[in-house]
Amino acid sequence: MKKVYFKTFGCRTNQFDTQVMMSRLKDFELTMSESDADMIVVNSCTVTNGADSSVRAYINRVNRRSPDAKIVLAGCGSHSKGEGLFEAKKVFGVMGHSEKENINSILKNKTPFYEIGDLKHIDSTIVERFIGKSRAFIKIQEGCDFECSYCIIPSVRGNARSHSEDNVLTQIEKLATNGFGEFILTGTNVGSYGKDINSSMAKLLKKISLIRGVRRVRIGSLEPVQIDDEFKELLKEPWMAKHLHIALQHTSDKMLEVMNRRNSFKDDIELLQEISSIGYAIGTDYIVGHPQEDEDVWREAIKRVEMLPLTHIHAFTYSKRDGTISASMKDEVRGDIAKRRHKELTAIIKEKNFLFRKKNTKGLDILVENGKDGLYYGYDQHFNKIEIKSSDDLSGNWVHIDNAVVEEDKNVAIFE
Ligand code: SF4
C-alpha cells in the first residue's frame, strides 16, 4: 500500500480538516514519517503572504529532499495559490476544500490533477479518533459572511454554512465514547453557527452538554456582535470553559471602520466587563500596524486596551494580503513601529494575565495533555497553562488543583 503523510499549516479548522482526510483513507497507509511517504498532502494556509511563503518553502524543500514523493496541495492555499503551483509543476495535484472526502479516490490519480471543486460544500464525515491529540477540535461550521478589509478567508472558504446539529452531536458522542472529555468548537466564523439551519450556538451548546462524557466545552473564537442573551445565559454552566476568545481586532473606532469590522469599542468594553464580572478569562485577536494606524490613533487604542479585562491575546502584526481591500490602502505603518506596538500590546496583556492568575489559584480543573518523568502539563478552565509535579502518570487525566503557585509565564502545582 502506498504511504501518505499529512503536513498541516494554519488554524484549528485545518487541523480538523486533516483528521477528516486521514479518516477517509482506505486504500492507503497513513504514515507519521515524511521520509517514508509516497504521497505528501500539504493542508495549506493562505491567511497572510507569510503563510503562503511558508507553504511554498515547504513544498520546495520536499521537492528537493524527496523528489519521488508526489505532493498534493489541499486547504485554503489550493484556492489562492493552487493554480500557480500546479502550472509551475511544483505539485503533482491540487484538491480544493470540497474534495477532502474524496481523497481516497483522488490520490489514485496516475496523472497530475487539478480538482478545485466549489466553496459551497459542507463535509459530513464523522471523525472517530483524533490522532495525536488529547483535546478534540470539532468543526461545526465553514466559511464567513463578514468582509473585514484585510482578510482573504471568505474568498477561499466561501460563505458561512453550518454542519447539521446531528452531525456535530454524533461527532461528539463518538469521541466522548472514545474517551475525550474536552471539546473545542471550531470553524471559520464559529459564532455564525446555525444562522442557515434555524439553530444557534446556544441551542447547539445545550444539546452538546447533554452528551455523556462531555466535561468541558470551549469555543474557538467569537465575534463580539455574535454574543447574544441566549448565549450569555449559558456562561455559568459548569461544562462551559471559563474562558472566551472574543475577536476585537482593534480598540480604535477609526481603525475598526477602516478594517470594516462590525464591532465598536463602546459595545466591546460593556460586553467584556459583563463577561469578566462572572469570573471569565478573556482572550482576543488584535492586529497592529494596519494602514492608517497613525501614532495618535495608536495612543488612544492602547489606552483603551488598558481599560479592558483581557487576559490572553493573539496579537498579529498586519501583513499585506494580495487580493484584499487593505492591500491597496495608503499610509502604511513602518515595520519597526508595528513591531514596537506589538511589544507594547503583548506586555500589557501579559501583566493582566499574571494578575488574573494571582486571583485564581484555587478550584482549577485541568485536563493533563502531556508530560513525563514526574512533570505534566495542561490547561485549566481559564485556559492558563499549568505544570504539575506528580509521581503518578497524569497524562490524559483530569486533576483538581487548589494550591497553584503563580510564576511569570505559567502556574505550577504539586499533585499527590
Ligand atoms: S470575521 Fe473577518 S477576519 Fe474573521 S474570517 Fe471573517 S472576514 Fe476574516
Short mmCIF file of C-alpha atoms and ligand atoms in Angstrom, two decimals:
data_model
loop_
_atom_site.label_atom_id
_atom_site.label_comp_id
_atom_site.label_asym_id
_atom_site.label_seq_id
_atom_site.Cartn_x
_atom_site.Cartn_y
_atom_site.Cartn_z
CA MET A 1 0.00 0.00 0.00
CA LYS A 2 1.24 3.47 -0.79
CA LYS A 3 2.09 5.59 2.28
CA VAL A 4 0.55 9.03 2.83
CA TYR A 5 1.93 11.78 5.11
CA PHE A 6 -0.06 14.89 6.07
CA LYS A 7 1.57 18.28 6.68
CA THR A 8 -0.90 20.76 8.21
CA PHE A 9 -0.48 24.53 8.27
CA GLY A 10 -2.74 27.14 9.88
CA CYS A 11 -5.75 27.09 12.15
CA ARG A 12 -7.72 24.55 14.16
CA THR A 13 -10.19 24.24 11.29
CA ASN A 14 -7.35 22.99 9.12
CA GLN A 15 -6.35 20.60 11.92
CA PHE A 16 -9.86 19.17 11.82
CA ASP A 17 -9.86 19.00 8.01
CA THR A 18 -6.67 16.92 8.17
CA GLN A 19 -8.39 14.50 10.55
CA VAL A 20 -11.27 14.24 8.04
CA MET A 21 -8.85 13.38 5.22
CA MET A 22 -6.94 10.88 7.40
CA SER A 23 -10.20 9.15 8.37
CA ARG A 24 -11.17 8.80 4.70
CA LEU A 25 -8.05 6.91 3.64
CA LYS A 26 -8.98 3.29 2.83
CA ASP A 27 -6.53 2.01 0.18
CA PHE A 28 -3.54 3.92 1.54
CA GLU A 29 -1.41 3.63 4.67
CA LEU A 30 -1.09 6.66 6.94
CA THR A 31 2.50 7.42 7.97
CA MET A 32 3.74 9.91 10.53
CA SER A 33 7.16 9.91 8.84
CA GLU A 34 7.58 12.33 5.93
CA SER A 35 10.65 10.49 4.60
CA ASP A 36 8.68 7.22 4.37
CA ALA A 37 5.87 8.77 2.38
CA ASP A 38 5.00 8.08 -1.28
CA MET A 39 2.49 10.91 -1.20
CA ILE A 40 2.56 14.12 0.88
CA VAL A 41 -0.69 16.01 1.36
CA VAL A 42 0.02 19.65 2.25
CA ASN A 43 -3.05 21.06 4.02
CA SER A 44 -2.13 24.68 3.42
CA CYS A 45 -2.95 28.09 4.92
CA THR A 46 -3.12 31.37 2.98
CA VAL A 47 -4.20 33.85 5.66
CA THR A 48 -1.14 36.07 5.06
CA ASN A 49 1.58 36.45 2.43
CA GLY A 50 3.83 34.96 5.10
CA ALA A 51 1.65 31.85 5.29
CA ASP A 52 1.90 31.47 1.50
CA SER A 53 5.68 31.68 1.57
CA SER A 54 5.93 29.10 4.38
CA VAL A 55 3.85 26.65 2.33
CA ARG A 56 5.87 27.36 -0.81
CA ALA A 57 9.16 26.92 1.10
CA TYR A 58 7.96 23.60 2.48
CA ILE A 59 6.96 22.34 -0.98
CA ASN A 60 10.34 23.37 -2.43
CA ARG A 61 12.11 21.60 0.43
CA VAL A 62 10.15 18.37 -0.11
CA ASN A 63 10.77 18.51 -3.86
CA ARG A 64 14.49 18.71 -3.12
CA ARG A 65 14.58 16.12 -0.31
CA SER A 66 12.06 13.58 -1.63
CA PRO A 67 11.91 14.05 -5.41
CA ASP A 68 9.99 10.76 -5.83
CA ALA A 69 7.22 11.70 -3.42
CA LYS A 70 4.05 13.11 -5.01
CA ILE A 71 2.91 16.38 -3.40
CA VAL A 72 -0.81 17.13 -3.23
CA LEU A 73 -1.85 20.65 -2.24
CA ALA A 74 -5.05 20.94 -0.18
CA GLY A 75 -6.51 23.56 2.15
CA CYS A 76 -7.04 27.32 1.70
CA GLY A 77 -3.84 27.73 -0.33
CA SER A 78 -5.26 25.42 -3.01
CA HIS A 79 -7.87 28.13 -3.73
CA SER A 80 -5.43 31.05 -3.75
CA LYS A 81 -2.11 29.63 -4.96
CA GLY A 82 -3.03 26.18 -6.32
CA GLU A 83 -3.24 27.06 -10.00
CA GLY A 84 0.18 28.77 -10.00
CA LEU A 85 1.93 25.95 -8.13
CA PHE A 86 0.26 23.34 -10.38
CA GLU A 87 1.25 25.11 -13.62
CA ALA A 88 4.80 25.51 -12.29
CA LYS A 89 4.78 21.71 -11.70
CA LYS A 90 5.69 22.29 -8.05
CA VAL A 91 2.88 19.93 -7.03
CA PHE A 92 1.51 16.71 -8.56
CA GLY A 93 -2.07 17.52 -7.63
CA VAL A 94 -4.37 20.18 -6.22
CA MET A 95 -7.60 19.44 -4.36
CA GLY A 96 -9.99 22.10 -3.05
CA HIS A 97 -11.82 22.05 0.28
CA SER A 98 -14.89 20.33 -1.18
CA GLU A 99 -12.75 17.39 -2.40
CA LYS A 100 -11.41 16.36 1.04
CA GLU A 101 -13.87 13.50 1.47
CA ASN A 102 -12.96 12.07 -1.97
CA ILE A 103 -9.27 11.86 -1.03
CA ASN A 104 -9.14 8.05 -1.29
CA SER A 105 -10.11 8.08 -4.98
CA ILE A 106 -8.32 11.36 -5.79
CA LEU A 107 -4.94 10.03 -4.60
CA LYS A 108 -5.32 7.15 -7.09
CA ASN A 109 -4.83 9.61 -9.99
CA LYS A 110 -1.95 8.33 -12.07
CA THR A 111 -1.51 11.69 -13.86
CA PRO A 112 -1.26 15.21 -12.42
CA PHE A 113 -4.67 16.58 -11.37
CA TYR A 114 -6.34 19.88 -10.51
CA GLU A 115 -9.65 19.28 -8.68
CA ILE A 116 -10.57 22.59 -7.04
CA GLY A 117 -14.30 21.80 -6.55
CA ASP A 118 -16.59 24.50 -5.08
CA LEU A 119 -16.92 26.69 -1.99
CA LYS A 120 -20.47 25.61 -1.19
CA HIS A 121 -19.79 22.12 0.07
CA ILE A 122 -20.02 21.10 3.74
CA ASP A 123 -18.42 17.87 4.95
CA SER A 124 -20.41 15.08 6.57
CA THR A 125 -17.53 12.93 7.77
CA ILE A 126 -17.65 11.83 11.42
CA VAL A 127 -14.12 11.69 12.83
CA GLU A 128 -13.99 8.88 15.38
CA ARG A 129 -10.41 9.31 16.57
CA PHE A 130 -8.31 12.43 16.94
CA ILE A 131 -4.86 11.14 16.08
CA GLY A 132 -2.13 12.53 18.38
CA LYS A 133 -4.43 14.85 20.38
CA SER A 134 -6.00 14.77 23.90
CA ARG A 135 -8.48 17.54 23.21
CA ALA A 136 -10.88 17.24 20.32
CA PHE A 137 -11.42 20.07 17.85
CA ILE A 138 -14.94 19.86 16.46
CA LYS A 139 -15.59 21.72 13.23
CA ILE A 140 -19.17 22.99 13.41
CA GLN A 141 -19.20 25.48 10.56
CA GLU A 142 -17.42 26.58 7.44
CA GLY A 143 -16.88 29.91 5.70
CA CYS A 144 -17.57 33.52 6.68
CA ASP A 145 -20.02 36.29 5.66
CA PHE A 146 -18.05 39.12 7.24
CA GLU A 147 -15.97 41.36 4.92
CA CYS A 148 -13.05 42.52 7.01
CA SER A 149 -10.92 44.60 4.67
CA TYR A 150 -7.62 42.81 5.50
CA CYS A 151 -8.93 39.24 5.22
CA ILE A 152 -8.80 36.75 2.33
CA ILE A 153 -10.61 33.92 4.13
CA PRO A 154 -14.16 34.39 2.76
CA SER A 155 -12.77 34.06 -0.78
CA VAL A 156 -11.05 30.73 -0.02
CA ARG A 157 -13.58 29.20 2.40
CA GLY A 158 -16.83 30.57 0.93
CA ASN A 159 -19.91 31.89 2.72
CA ALA A 160 -20.83 30.84 6.26
CA ARG A 161 -22.60 27.48 6.40
CA SER A 162 -23.28 25.20 9.35
CA HIS A 163 -22.81 21.49 9.90
CA SER A 164 -26.12 19.91 10.87
CA GLU A 165 -26.73 19.59 14.61
CA ASP A 166 -26.98 15.79 14.15
CA ASN A 167 -23.59 15.67 12.50
CA VAL A 168 -21.94 17.69 15.30
CA LEU A 169 -23.70 15.77 18.11
CA THR A 170 -22.88 12.37 16.58
CA GLN A 171 -19.28 13.54 16.16
CA ILE A 172 -19.01 14.43 19.85
CA GLU A 173 -20.82 11.25 21.01
CA LYS A 174 -18.29 9.14 19.09
CA LEU A 175 -15.29 10.97 20.52
CA ALA A 176 -16.76 11.04 24.04
CA THR A 177 -17.26 7.26 23.80
CA ASN A 178 -13.58 7.06 22.81
CA GLY A 179 -12.56 8.89 25.99
CA PHE A 180 -12.48 12.57 25.01
CA GLY A 181 -13.95 14.93 27.62
CA GLU A 182 -12.96 18.35 26.32
CA PHE A 183 -14.28 19.66 23.01
CA ILE A 184 -13.22 22.82 21.19
CA LEU A 185 -15.84 24.06 18.75
CA THR A 186 -14.09 25.46 15.71
CA GLY A 187 -14.82 26.82 12.26
CA THR A 188 -14.04 29.85 10.13
CA ASN A 189 -16.58 32.12 11.84
CA VAL A 190 -17.84 29.87 14.62
CA GLY A 191 -20.26 32.38 16.10
CA SER A 192 -22.32 32.40 12.89
CA TYR A 193 -23.29 28.79 13.63
CA GLY A 194 -26.90 27.94 12.96
CA LYS A 195 -28.00 31.04 11.04
CA ASP A 196 -28.60 28.96 7.89
CA ILE A 197 -30.22 25.99 9.63
CA ASN A 198 -32.58 27.65 12.12
CA SER A 199 -30.31 26.92 15.08
CA SER A 200 -27.74 28.88 17.08
CA MET A 201 -24.53 28.43 19.05
CA ALA A 202 -26.53 28.45 22.30
CA LYS A 203 -29.02 25.82 21.07
CA LEU A 204 -26.15 23.59 19.96
CA LEU A 205 -24.25 24.04 23.24
CA LYS A 206 -27.27 22.99 25.31
CA LYS A 207 -27.57 19.77 23.28
CA ILE A 208 -23.82 19.08 23.49
CA SER A 209 -23.93 19.43 27.29
CA LEU A 210 -26.39 16.51 27.48
CA ILE A 211 -23.95 14.06 25.88
CA ARG A 212 -22.48 11.55 28.36
CA GLY A 213 -18.76 12.15 28.85
CA VAL A 214 -18.74 15.83 27.85
CA ARG A 215 -16.89 17.53 30.67
CA ARG A 216 -15.81 20.86 29.14
CA VAL A 217 -16.69 22.80 26.00
CA ARG A 218 -14.52 25.58 24.63
CA ILE A 219 -15.42 27.84 21.71
CA GLY A 220 -12.61 28.62 19.27
CA SER A 221 -13.40 32.27 18.69
CA LEU A 222 -16.47 34.53 18.69
CA GLU A 223 -17.21 37.89 17.17
CA PRO A 224 -18.39 40.41 19.80
CA VAL A 225 -21.57 41.06 17.81
CA GLN A 226 -22.48 37.38 17.96
CA ILE A 227 -22.71 37.13 21.76
CA ASP A 228 -26.45 37.43 22.47
CA ASP A 229 -28.59 36.95 25.59
CA GLU A 230 -29.37 33.32 24.73
CA PHE A 231 -25.63 32.62 24.77
CA LYS A 232 -24.96 34.69 27.91
CA GLU A 233 -27.48 32.55 29.84
CA LEU A 234 -25.08 29.60 29.46
CA LEU A 235 -21.99 31.31 30.82
CA LYS A 236 -22.41 29.96 34.36
CA GLU A 237 -22.93 26.36 33.24
CA PRO A 238 -20.31 24.05 34.83
CA TRP A 239 -19.38 22.49 31.47
CA MET A 240 -18.58 25.87 29.88
CA ALA A 241 -14.85 26.63 29.89
CA LYS A 242 -14.47 29.86 31.86
CA HIS A 243 -12.52 31.46 29.05
CA LEU A 244 -13.83 33.06 25.87
CA HIS A 245 -11.86 34.20 22.84
CA ILE A 246 -13.65 37.29 21.52
CA ALA A 247 -12.05 38.71 18.36
CA LEU A 248 -11.93 42.52 18.69
CA GLN A 249 -9.09 43.07 16.17
CA HIS A 250 -8.66 46.68 17.35
CA THR A 251 -9.82 49.17 20.02
CA SER A 252 -9.84 52.36 17.94
CA ASP A 253 -13.20 53.06 16.32
CA LYS A 254 -11.42 54.73 13.40
CA MET A 255 -9.42 51.53 12.77
CA LEU A 256 -12.48 49.30 13.23
CA GLU A 257 -14.12 51.34 10.47
CA VAL A 258 -11.04 51.17 8.21
CA MET A 259 -10.92 47.39 8.80
CA ASN A 260 -14.66 47.17 8.02
CA ARG A 261 -15.32 45.47 11.33
CA ARG A 262 -18.83 45.13 12.80
CA ASN A 263 -17.85 45.83 16.42
CA SER A 264 -17.34 49.16 18.25
CA PHE A 265 -15.29 49.95 21.37
CA LYS A 266 -18.29 51.21 23.37
CA ASP A 267 -20.15 47.91 22.92
CA ASP A 268 -16.99 45.82 23.29
CA ILE A 269 -15.97 47.22 26.69
CA GLU A 270 -19.51 46.80 28.01
CA LEU A 271 -19.62 43.18 26.82
CA LEU A 272 -16.17 42.25 28.15
CA GLN A 273 -16.82 43.83 31.55
CA GLU A 274 -20.11 41.92 31.83
CA ILE A 275 -18.43 38.60 30.99
CA SER A 276 -15.35 39.11 33.17
CA SER A 277 -17.56 40.14 36.09
CA ILE A 278 -18.62 36.50 36.41
CA GLY A 279 -15.02 35.29 36.58
CA TYR A 280 -14.21 34.63 32.92
CA ALA A 281 -10.76 34.92 31.40
CA ILE A 282 -11.00 36.67 28.03
CA GLY A 283 -8.72 36.40 25.03
CA THR A 284 -8.81 38.34 21.81
CA ASP A 285 -7.29 38.77 18.35
CA TYR A 286 -5.66 42.16 17.68
CA ILE A 287 -3.98 43.45 14.52
CA VAL A 288 -1.35 46.18 14.96
CA GLY A 289 0.22 48.16 12.14
CA HIS A 290 -2.76 48.14 9.77
CA PRO A 291 -2.61 51.03 7.27
CA GLN A 292 -3.86 54.38 8.70
CA GLU A 293 -2.94 53.41 12.28
CA ASP A 294 -1.04 56.64 12.97
CA GLU A 295 0.56 57.48 16.33
CA ASP A 296 -2.46 59.38 17.71
CA VAL A 297 -4.77 56.54 16.80
CA TRP A 298 -2.37 54.12 18.47
CA ARG A 299 -2.07 56.14 21.66
CA GLU A 300 -5.83 56.17 22.04
CA ALA A 301 -6.10 52.47 21.15
CA ILE A 302 -3.50 51.28 23.65
CA LYS A 303 -5.05 53.40 26.43
CA ARG A 304 -8.32 51.61 25.68
CA VAL A 305 -6.60 48.20 25.87
CA GLU A 306 -5.59 49.09 29.43
CA MET A 307 -9.30 49.58 30.24
CA LEU A 308 -10.34 46.12 29.00
CA PRO A 309 -10.49 42.98 31.24
CA LEU A 310 -8.35 40.96 28.83
CA THR A 311 -6.16 38.04 29.95
CA HIS A 312 -4.99 36.44 26.69
CA ILE A 313 -4.15 37.80 23.24
CA HIS A 314 -3.27 36.69 19.73
CA ALA A 315 -1.53 39.83 18.57
CA PHE A 316 -0.72 39.98 14.87
CA THR A 317 1.41 42.49 13.05
CA TYR A 318 -0.53 43.49 9.95
CA SER A 319 0.70 41.56 6.92
CA LYS A 320 -0.45 42.69 3.49
CA ARG A 321 -2.54 40.02 1.76
CA ASP A 322 -2.82 40.33 -2.00
CA GLY A 323 -6.43 40.40 -3.13
CA THR A 324 -7.74 42.22 -0.03
CA ILE A 325 -9.03 45.82 0.19
CA SER A 326 -6.41 46.72 2.80
CA ALA A 327 -3.62 45.69 0.42
CA SER A 328 -4.27 48.76 -1.72
CA MET A 329 -4.57 51.18 1.21
CA LYS A 330 -2.10 54.07 1.64
CA ASP A 331 -0.50 55.30 4.94
CA GLU A 332 1.21 52.05 5.68
CA VAL A 333 2.89 51.67 9.08
CA ARG A 334 6.66 51.10 9.15
CA GLY A 335 7.65 47.58 10.24
CA ASP A 336 9.74 48.72 13.22
CA ILE A 337 6.86 50.86 14.52
CA ALA A 338 4.40 47.97 14.14
CA LYS A 339 6.87 45.75 16.00
CA ARG A 340 7.14 48.25 18.85
CA ARG A 341 3.34 48.45 19.10
CA HIS A 342 3.07 44.65 19.10
CA LYS A 343 5.55 44.52 22.00
CA GLU A 344 3.71 47.26 23.93
CA LEU A 345 0.38 45.48 23.49
CA THR A 346 1.55 41.98 24.46
CA ALA A 347 3.38 43.33 27.53
CA ILE A 348 0.13 44.85 28.85
CA ILE A 349 -1.81 41.60 28.39
CA LYS A 350 0.99 39.53 29.93
CA GLU A 351 0.71 41.64 33.09
CA LYS A 352 -3.10 41.36 33.10
CA ASN A 353 -2.82 37.57 32.73
CA PHE A 354 -0.38 37.39 35.64
CA LEU A 355 -2.74 39.41 37.87
CA PHE A 356 -5.70 37.23 36.83
CA ARG A 357 -3.81 34.04 37.72
CA LYS A 358 -2.83 35.56 41.06
CA LYS A 359 -6.55 35.89 41.84
CA ASN A 360 -7.37 32.37 40.61
CA THR A 361 -5.12 29.82 42.32
CA LYS A 362 -7.92 27.61 43.72
CA GLY A 363 -10.67 25.49 42.18
CA LEU A 364 -8.69 24.81 38.99
CA ASP A 365 -9.80 21.89 36.79
CA ILE A 366 -7.07 20.73 34.45
CA LEU A 367 -7.05 18.28 31.57
CA VAL A 368 -3.48 16.97 31.59
CA GLU A 369 -2.38 16.80 27.97
CA ASN A 370 1.16 15.52 28.16
CA GLY A 371 4.19 15.06 30.36
CA LYS A 372 6.70 12.54 31.66
CA ASP A 373 9.25 11.92 34.42
CA GLY A 374 7.01 13.47 37.08
CA LEU A 375 6.25 16.70 35.19
CA TYR A 376 2.88 17.11 33.46
CA TYR A 377 1.24 19.94 31.51
CA GLY A 378 -2.30 21.04 30.79
CA TYR A 379 -4.73 23.96 30.78
CA ASP A 380 -7.25 24.99 33.42
CA GLN A 381 -10.80 26.25 32.76
CA HIS A 382 -9.39 29.78 32.28
CA PHE A 383 -7.09 28.49 29.53
CA ASN A 384 -3.99 29.12 31.62
CA LYS A 385 -1.12 26.68 31.31
CA ILE A 386 -0.02 24.74 34.39
CA GLU A 387 2.95 22.49 35.18
CA ILE A 388 2.13 19.75 37.68
CA LYS A 389 4.66 17.73 39.67
CA SER A 390 3.39 14.20 40.44
CA SER A 391 4.74 10.71 40.99
CA ASP A 392 1.63 9.33 39.22
CA ASP A 393 1.36 9.32 35.42
CA LEU A 394 -1.31 12.01 34.92
CA SER A 395 -1.41 12.07 31.09
CA GLY A 396 -4.98 12.33 29.78
CA ASN A 397 -6.37 12.71 33.32
CA TRP A 398 -8.45 15.47 34.83
CA VAL A 399 -6.99 16.85 38.05
CA HIS A 400 -8.33 19.41 40.54
CA ILE A 401 -5.83 21.93 41.94
CA ASP A 402 -6.38 24.20 44.94
CA ASN A 403 -2.81 25.34 45.54
CA ALA A 404 -1.40 26.69 42.30
CA VAL A 405 1.74 28.79 42.58
CA VAL A 406 1.85 31.63 40.05
CA GLU A 407 5.08 32.07 38.11
CA GLU A 408 5.79 34.64 35.41
CA ASP A 409 4.69 32.51 32.44
CA LYS A 410 2.72 29.68 33.98
CA ASN A 411 1.26 28.22 37.10
CA VAL A 412 2.88 25.30 38.90
CA ALA A 413 1.44 22.82 41.38
CA ILE A 414 2.12 19.54 43.14
CA PHE A 415 -0.45 16.75 42.84
CA GLU A 416 -0.24 13.82 45.28
S1 SF4 B 1 -14.59 37.51 10.51
FE1 SF4 B 1 -13.28 38.83 9.32
S2 SF4 B 1 -11.22 38.19 9.92
FE2 SF4 B 1 -12.59 36.54 10.50
S3 SF4 B 1 -12.59 35.10 8.77
FE3 SF4 B 1 -14.31 36.51 8.52
S4 SF4 B 1 -13.55 38.15 7.19
FE4 SF4 B 1 -11.78 37.07 8.03
#
